[in-house]
Short mmCIF file of C-alpha atoms and ligand atoms in Angstrom, two decimals:
data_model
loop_
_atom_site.label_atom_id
_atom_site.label_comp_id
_atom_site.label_asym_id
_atom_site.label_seq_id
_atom_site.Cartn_x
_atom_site.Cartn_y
_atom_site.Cartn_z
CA UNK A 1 19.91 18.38 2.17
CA UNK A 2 16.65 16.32 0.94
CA UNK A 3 18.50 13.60 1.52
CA UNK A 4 18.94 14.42 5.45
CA UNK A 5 15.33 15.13 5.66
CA UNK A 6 14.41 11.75 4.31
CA UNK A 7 16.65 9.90 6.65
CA UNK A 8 15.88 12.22 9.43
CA UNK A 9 11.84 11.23 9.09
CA UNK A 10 12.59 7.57 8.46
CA UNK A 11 14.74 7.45 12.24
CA UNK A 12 11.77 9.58 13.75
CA UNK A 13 9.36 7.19 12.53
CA UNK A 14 11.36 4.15 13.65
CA UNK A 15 11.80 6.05 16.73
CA UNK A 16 8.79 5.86 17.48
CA UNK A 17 8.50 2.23 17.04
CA UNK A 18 11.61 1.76 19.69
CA UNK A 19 9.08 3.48 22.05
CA UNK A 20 5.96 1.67 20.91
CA UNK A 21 8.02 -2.00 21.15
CA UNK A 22 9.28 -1.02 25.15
CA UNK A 23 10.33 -3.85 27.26
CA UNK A 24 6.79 -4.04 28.43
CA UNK A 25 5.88 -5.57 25.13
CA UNK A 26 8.43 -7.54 23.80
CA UNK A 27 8.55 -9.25 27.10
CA UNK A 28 4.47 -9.73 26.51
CA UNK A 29 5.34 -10.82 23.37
CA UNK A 30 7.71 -13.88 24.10
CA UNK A 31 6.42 -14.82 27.62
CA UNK A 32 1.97 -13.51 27.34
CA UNK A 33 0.32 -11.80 29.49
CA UNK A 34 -2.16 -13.55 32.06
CA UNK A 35 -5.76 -12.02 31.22
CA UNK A 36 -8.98 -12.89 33.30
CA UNK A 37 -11.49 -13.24 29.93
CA UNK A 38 -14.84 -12.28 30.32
CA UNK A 39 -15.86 -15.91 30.63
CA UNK A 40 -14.61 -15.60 33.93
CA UNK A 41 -11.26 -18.12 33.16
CA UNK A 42 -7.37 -17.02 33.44
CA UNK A 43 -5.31 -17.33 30.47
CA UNK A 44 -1.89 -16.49 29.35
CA UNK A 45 -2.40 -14.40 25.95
CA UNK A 46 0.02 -13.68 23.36
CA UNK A 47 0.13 -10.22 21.73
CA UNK A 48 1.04 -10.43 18.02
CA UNK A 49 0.72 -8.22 14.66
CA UNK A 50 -0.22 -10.16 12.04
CA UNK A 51 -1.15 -7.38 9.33
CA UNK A 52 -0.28 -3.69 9.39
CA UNK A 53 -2.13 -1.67 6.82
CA UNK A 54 -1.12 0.95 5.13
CA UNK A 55 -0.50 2.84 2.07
CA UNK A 56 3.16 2.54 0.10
CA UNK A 57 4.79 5.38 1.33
CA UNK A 58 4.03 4.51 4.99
CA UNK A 59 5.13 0.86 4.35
CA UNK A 60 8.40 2.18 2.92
CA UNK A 61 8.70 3.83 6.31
CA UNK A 62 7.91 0.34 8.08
CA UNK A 63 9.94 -1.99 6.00
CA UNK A 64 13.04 0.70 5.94
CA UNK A 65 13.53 0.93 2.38
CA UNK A 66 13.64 3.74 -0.58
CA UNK A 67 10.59 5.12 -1.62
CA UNK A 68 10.14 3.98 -5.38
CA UNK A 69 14.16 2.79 -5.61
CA UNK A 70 15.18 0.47 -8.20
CA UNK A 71 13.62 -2.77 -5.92
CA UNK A 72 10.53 -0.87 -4.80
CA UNK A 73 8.13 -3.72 -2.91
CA UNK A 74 8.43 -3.59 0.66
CA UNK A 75 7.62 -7.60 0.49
CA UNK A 76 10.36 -8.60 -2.21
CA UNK A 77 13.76 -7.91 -4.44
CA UNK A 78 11.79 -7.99 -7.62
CA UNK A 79 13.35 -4.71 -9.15
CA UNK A 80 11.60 -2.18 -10.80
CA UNK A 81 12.90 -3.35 -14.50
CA UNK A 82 11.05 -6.57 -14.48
CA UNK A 83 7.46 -4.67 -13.46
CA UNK A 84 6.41 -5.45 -16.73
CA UNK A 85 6.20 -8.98 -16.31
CA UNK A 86 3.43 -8.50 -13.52
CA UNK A 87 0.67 -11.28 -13.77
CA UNK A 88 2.67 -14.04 -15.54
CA UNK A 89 3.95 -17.38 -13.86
CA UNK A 90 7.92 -16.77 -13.59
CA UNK A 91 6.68 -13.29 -11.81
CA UNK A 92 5.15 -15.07 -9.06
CA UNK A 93 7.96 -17.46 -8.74
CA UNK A 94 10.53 -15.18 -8.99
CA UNK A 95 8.94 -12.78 -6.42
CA UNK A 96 8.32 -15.51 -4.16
CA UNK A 97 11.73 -16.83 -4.55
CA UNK A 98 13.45 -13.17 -3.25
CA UNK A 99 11.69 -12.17 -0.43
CA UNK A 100 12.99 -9.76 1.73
CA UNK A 101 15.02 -10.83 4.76
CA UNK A 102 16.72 -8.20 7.01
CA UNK A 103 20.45 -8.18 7.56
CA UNK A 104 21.31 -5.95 10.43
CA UNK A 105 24.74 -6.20 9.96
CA UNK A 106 24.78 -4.49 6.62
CA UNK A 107 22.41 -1.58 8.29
CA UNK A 108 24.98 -1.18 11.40
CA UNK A 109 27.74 -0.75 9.08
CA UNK A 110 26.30 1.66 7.16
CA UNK A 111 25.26 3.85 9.84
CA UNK A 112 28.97 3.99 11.20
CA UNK A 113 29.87 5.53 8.68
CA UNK A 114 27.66 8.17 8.79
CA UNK A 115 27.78 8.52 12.51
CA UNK A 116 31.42 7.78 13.14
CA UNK A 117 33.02 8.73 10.23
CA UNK A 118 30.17 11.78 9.10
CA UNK A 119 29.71 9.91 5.54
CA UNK A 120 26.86 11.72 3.96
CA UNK A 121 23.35 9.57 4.28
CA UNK A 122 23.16 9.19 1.17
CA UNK A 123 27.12 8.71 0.00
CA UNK A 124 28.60 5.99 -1.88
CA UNK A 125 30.14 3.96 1.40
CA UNK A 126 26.52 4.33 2.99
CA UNK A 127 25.17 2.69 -0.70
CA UNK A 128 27.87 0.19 -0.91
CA UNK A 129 27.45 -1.43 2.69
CA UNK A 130 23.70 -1.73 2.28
CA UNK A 131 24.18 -2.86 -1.00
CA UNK A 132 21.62 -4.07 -3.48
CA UNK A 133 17.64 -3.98 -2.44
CA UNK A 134 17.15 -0.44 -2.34
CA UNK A 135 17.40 -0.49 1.76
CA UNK A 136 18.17 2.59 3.64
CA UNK A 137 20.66 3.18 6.84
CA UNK A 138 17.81 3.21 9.26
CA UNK A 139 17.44 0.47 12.10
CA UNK A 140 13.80 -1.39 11.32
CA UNK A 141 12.93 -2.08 14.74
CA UNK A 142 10.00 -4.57 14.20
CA UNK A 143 13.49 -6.29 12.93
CA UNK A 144 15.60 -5.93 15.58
CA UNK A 145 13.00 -6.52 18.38
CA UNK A 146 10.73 -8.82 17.45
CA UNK A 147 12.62 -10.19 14.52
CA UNK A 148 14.42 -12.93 17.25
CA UNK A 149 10.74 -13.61 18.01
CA UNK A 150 10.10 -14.93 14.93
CA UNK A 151 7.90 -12.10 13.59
CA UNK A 152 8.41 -11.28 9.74
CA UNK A 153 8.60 -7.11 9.16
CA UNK A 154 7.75 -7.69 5.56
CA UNK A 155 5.13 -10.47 5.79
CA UNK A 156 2.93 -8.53 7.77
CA UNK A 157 2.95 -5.25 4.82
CA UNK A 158 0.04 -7.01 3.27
CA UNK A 159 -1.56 -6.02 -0.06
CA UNK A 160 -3.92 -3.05 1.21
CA UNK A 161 -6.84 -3.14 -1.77
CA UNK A 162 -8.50 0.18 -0.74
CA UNK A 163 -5.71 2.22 -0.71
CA UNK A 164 -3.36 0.76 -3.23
CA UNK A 165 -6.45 0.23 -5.76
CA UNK A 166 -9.51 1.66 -4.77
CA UNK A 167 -8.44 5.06 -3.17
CA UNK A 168 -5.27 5.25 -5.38
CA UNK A 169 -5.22 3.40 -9.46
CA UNK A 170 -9.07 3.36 -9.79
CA UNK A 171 -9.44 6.78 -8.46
CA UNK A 172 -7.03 8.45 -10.90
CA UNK A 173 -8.63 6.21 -13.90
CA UNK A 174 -12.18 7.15 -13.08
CA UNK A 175 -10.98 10.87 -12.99
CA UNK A 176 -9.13 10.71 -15.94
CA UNK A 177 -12.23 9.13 -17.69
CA UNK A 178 -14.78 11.65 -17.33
CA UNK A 179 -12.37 14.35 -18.17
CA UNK A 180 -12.08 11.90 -21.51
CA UNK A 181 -15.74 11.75 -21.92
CA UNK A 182 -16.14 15.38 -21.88
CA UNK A 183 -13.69 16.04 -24.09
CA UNK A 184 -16.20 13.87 -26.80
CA UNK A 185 -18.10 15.86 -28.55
CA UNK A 186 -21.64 16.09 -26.86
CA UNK A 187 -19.20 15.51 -23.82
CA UNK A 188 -21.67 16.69 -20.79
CA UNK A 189 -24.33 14.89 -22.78
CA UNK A 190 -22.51 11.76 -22.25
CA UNK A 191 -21.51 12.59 -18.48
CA UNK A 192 -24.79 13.81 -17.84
CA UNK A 193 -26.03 9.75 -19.02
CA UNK A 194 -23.76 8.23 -16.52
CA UNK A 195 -24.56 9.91 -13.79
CA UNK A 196 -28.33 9.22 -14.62
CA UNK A 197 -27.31 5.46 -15.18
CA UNK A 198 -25.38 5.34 -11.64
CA UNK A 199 -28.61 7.20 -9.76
CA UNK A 200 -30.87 4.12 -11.20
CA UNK A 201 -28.96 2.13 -9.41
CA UNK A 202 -30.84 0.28 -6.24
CA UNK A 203 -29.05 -0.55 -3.11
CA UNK A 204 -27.37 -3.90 -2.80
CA UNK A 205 -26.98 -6.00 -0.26
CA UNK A 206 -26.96 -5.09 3.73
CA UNK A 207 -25.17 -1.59 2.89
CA UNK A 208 -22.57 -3.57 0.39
CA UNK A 209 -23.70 -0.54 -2.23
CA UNK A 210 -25.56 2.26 -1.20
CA UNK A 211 -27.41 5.00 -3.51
CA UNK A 212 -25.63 7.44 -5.54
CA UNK A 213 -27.75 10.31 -4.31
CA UNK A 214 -24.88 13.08 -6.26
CA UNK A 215 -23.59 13.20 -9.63
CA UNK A 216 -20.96 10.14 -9.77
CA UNK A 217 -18.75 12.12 -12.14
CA UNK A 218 -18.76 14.78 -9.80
CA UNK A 219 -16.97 12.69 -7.09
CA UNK A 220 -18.28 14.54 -4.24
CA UNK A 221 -17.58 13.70 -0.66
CA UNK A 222 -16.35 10.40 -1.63
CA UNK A 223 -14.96 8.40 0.89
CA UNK A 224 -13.19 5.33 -0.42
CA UNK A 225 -16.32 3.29 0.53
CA UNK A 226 -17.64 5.24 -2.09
CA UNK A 227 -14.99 4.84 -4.89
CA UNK A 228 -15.25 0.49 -3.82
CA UNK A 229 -18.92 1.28 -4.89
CA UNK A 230 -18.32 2.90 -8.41
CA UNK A 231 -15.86 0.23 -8.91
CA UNK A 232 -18.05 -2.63 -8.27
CA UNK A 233 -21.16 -1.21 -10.06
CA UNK A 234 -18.78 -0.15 -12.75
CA UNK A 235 -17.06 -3.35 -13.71
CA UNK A 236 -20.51 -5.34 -12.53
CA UNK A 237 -23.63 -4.62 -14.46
CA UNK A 238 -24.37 -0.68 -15.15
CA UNK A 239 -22.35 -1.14 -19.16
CA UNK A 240 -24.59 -3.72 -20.53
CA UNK A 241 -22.47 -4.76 -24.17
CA UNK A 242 -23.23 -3.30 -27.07
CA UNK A 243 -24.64 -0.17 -25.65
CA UNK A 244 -22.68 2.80 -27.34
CA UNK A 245 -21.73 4.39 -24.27
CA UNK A 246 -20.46 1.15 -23.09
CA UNK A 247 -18.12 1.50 -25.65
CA UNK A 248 -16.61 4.47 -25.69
CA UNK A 249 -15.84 3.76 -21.89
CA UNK A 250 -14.31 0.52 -22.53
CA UNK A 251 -12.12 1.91 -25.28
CA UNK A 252 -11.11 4.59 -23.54
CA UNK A 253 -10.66 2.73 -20.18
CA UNK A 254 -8.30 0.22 -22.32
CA UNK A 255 -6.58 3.14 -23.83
CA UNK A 256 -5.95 4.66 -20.41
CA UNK A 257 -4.85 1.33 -18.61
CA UNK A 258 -2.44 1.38 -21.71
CA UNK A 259 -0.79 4.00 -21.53
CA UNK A 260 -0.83 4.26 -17.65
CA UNK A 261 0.21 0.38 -17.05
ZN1 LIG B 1 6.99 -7.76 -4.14
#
């Protein structure tokens, strides 16, 4: 039955794509549309997407795969087993030597047999048509109708830094070290210290990093403007070396990168 649901919101979603992606626009999209431009000339412009931004479970929605299945990245195969080798040279090649690429056929199969034969979404014929890459039966419509355009669904899922890192990893980490430092002994002592150290702070830059008018370690009415902030003052110059609270947070940030990574 979860299984239903899940397909169920993935067709909704793409749905709504089929609507978004009407005639109207493909045919924009392959032949432009003439615009008067406010310098007062005529030209024939071309709508195109070249990013969409968004978090991972909404690009799982847009590239038409499994949320966290055993080849997870909306851009490529790499699967999940072979994570570990993030960062070195034969991960980059690899990754860029199995992109994605969309076979319709193998999604059109799949959903006959769910709706002409009543196969369960999720049953082993379903599986077996799609087969490897952790795709689902679900038409990806930036596929089918700009696909023949010569846009790529998966090229335009770019890396999105605030939420995949900023809003999402850093957050988590930054959380899970002040619940660290307070579990020190002289704990609020030590929280108390770098909140003090974040309010000496100035502003930088033309509103780059603003003030940190509450208690950092508080994390009040952050936006994730605010958590790109703590990051860059973080890792930039409030821990000067050899300070001792410098390095309890460095230990403990290496411990906790450890044990989450
Ligand atoms: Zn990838």
């Amino acid at each position: 039955m979860a299984s239903l649901h899940t397909f169920c919101r993935r067709e909704l979603f793409q749905a709504c794509w089929e609507i978004l992606l009407d005639e109207d626009f493909v045919s924009a999209y392959r032949h432009g549309i003439i615009l008067k431009c406010a310098d007062g000339i005529t030209r024939r412009v071309f709508p195109r997407i070249f990013t969409y931004s968004a978090d991972y479970p909404e690009k799982v929605l847009i590239a038409t795969i499994k949320d966290m299945g055993l080849c997870p990245c909306p851009r490529c195969l790499t699967p999940k087993k072979l994570f570990s080798d993030l960062g070195l040279l034969q991960d980059m090649k690899s990754r860029l030597n199995n992109l994605r690429t969309y076979t319709m056929t193998k999604v059109i199969e799949a959903r006959d047999f769910i709706y002409r034969c009543g196969n369960t979404v999720d049953g082993v014929k379903v599986d077996h048509s799609l087969g490897g890459g952790s795709w689902v039966p679900t038409l990806n419509q930036f596929a089918t109708k700009l696909g023949p355009l010569g846009l790529n669904p998966f090229r335009m899922l770019v890396i999105d830094f605030m939420h995949e890192c900023e809003l999402g990893t850093w957050k988590s980490l930054f959380m899970h070290l002040i619940r660290l430092l307070y579990a020190l002994p002289r704990g609020s002592k030590l929280v108390a210290s770098l909140d003090s150290r974040f309010r000496q702070v100035p502003t930088f830059g033309n509103g780059v990093i603003r003030t940190f008018a509450n208690n950092t370690s508080e994390m009040k009415r952050l936006a994730a403007r605010g958590f790109e902030d703590i990051l860059q003052v973080f890792s930039a110059y409030l821990f000067s070396a050899f300070d001792p609270l410098t390095v309890v947070i460095t230990s403990l940030s290496i411990r906790a990168m450890a044990r989450t990574g």
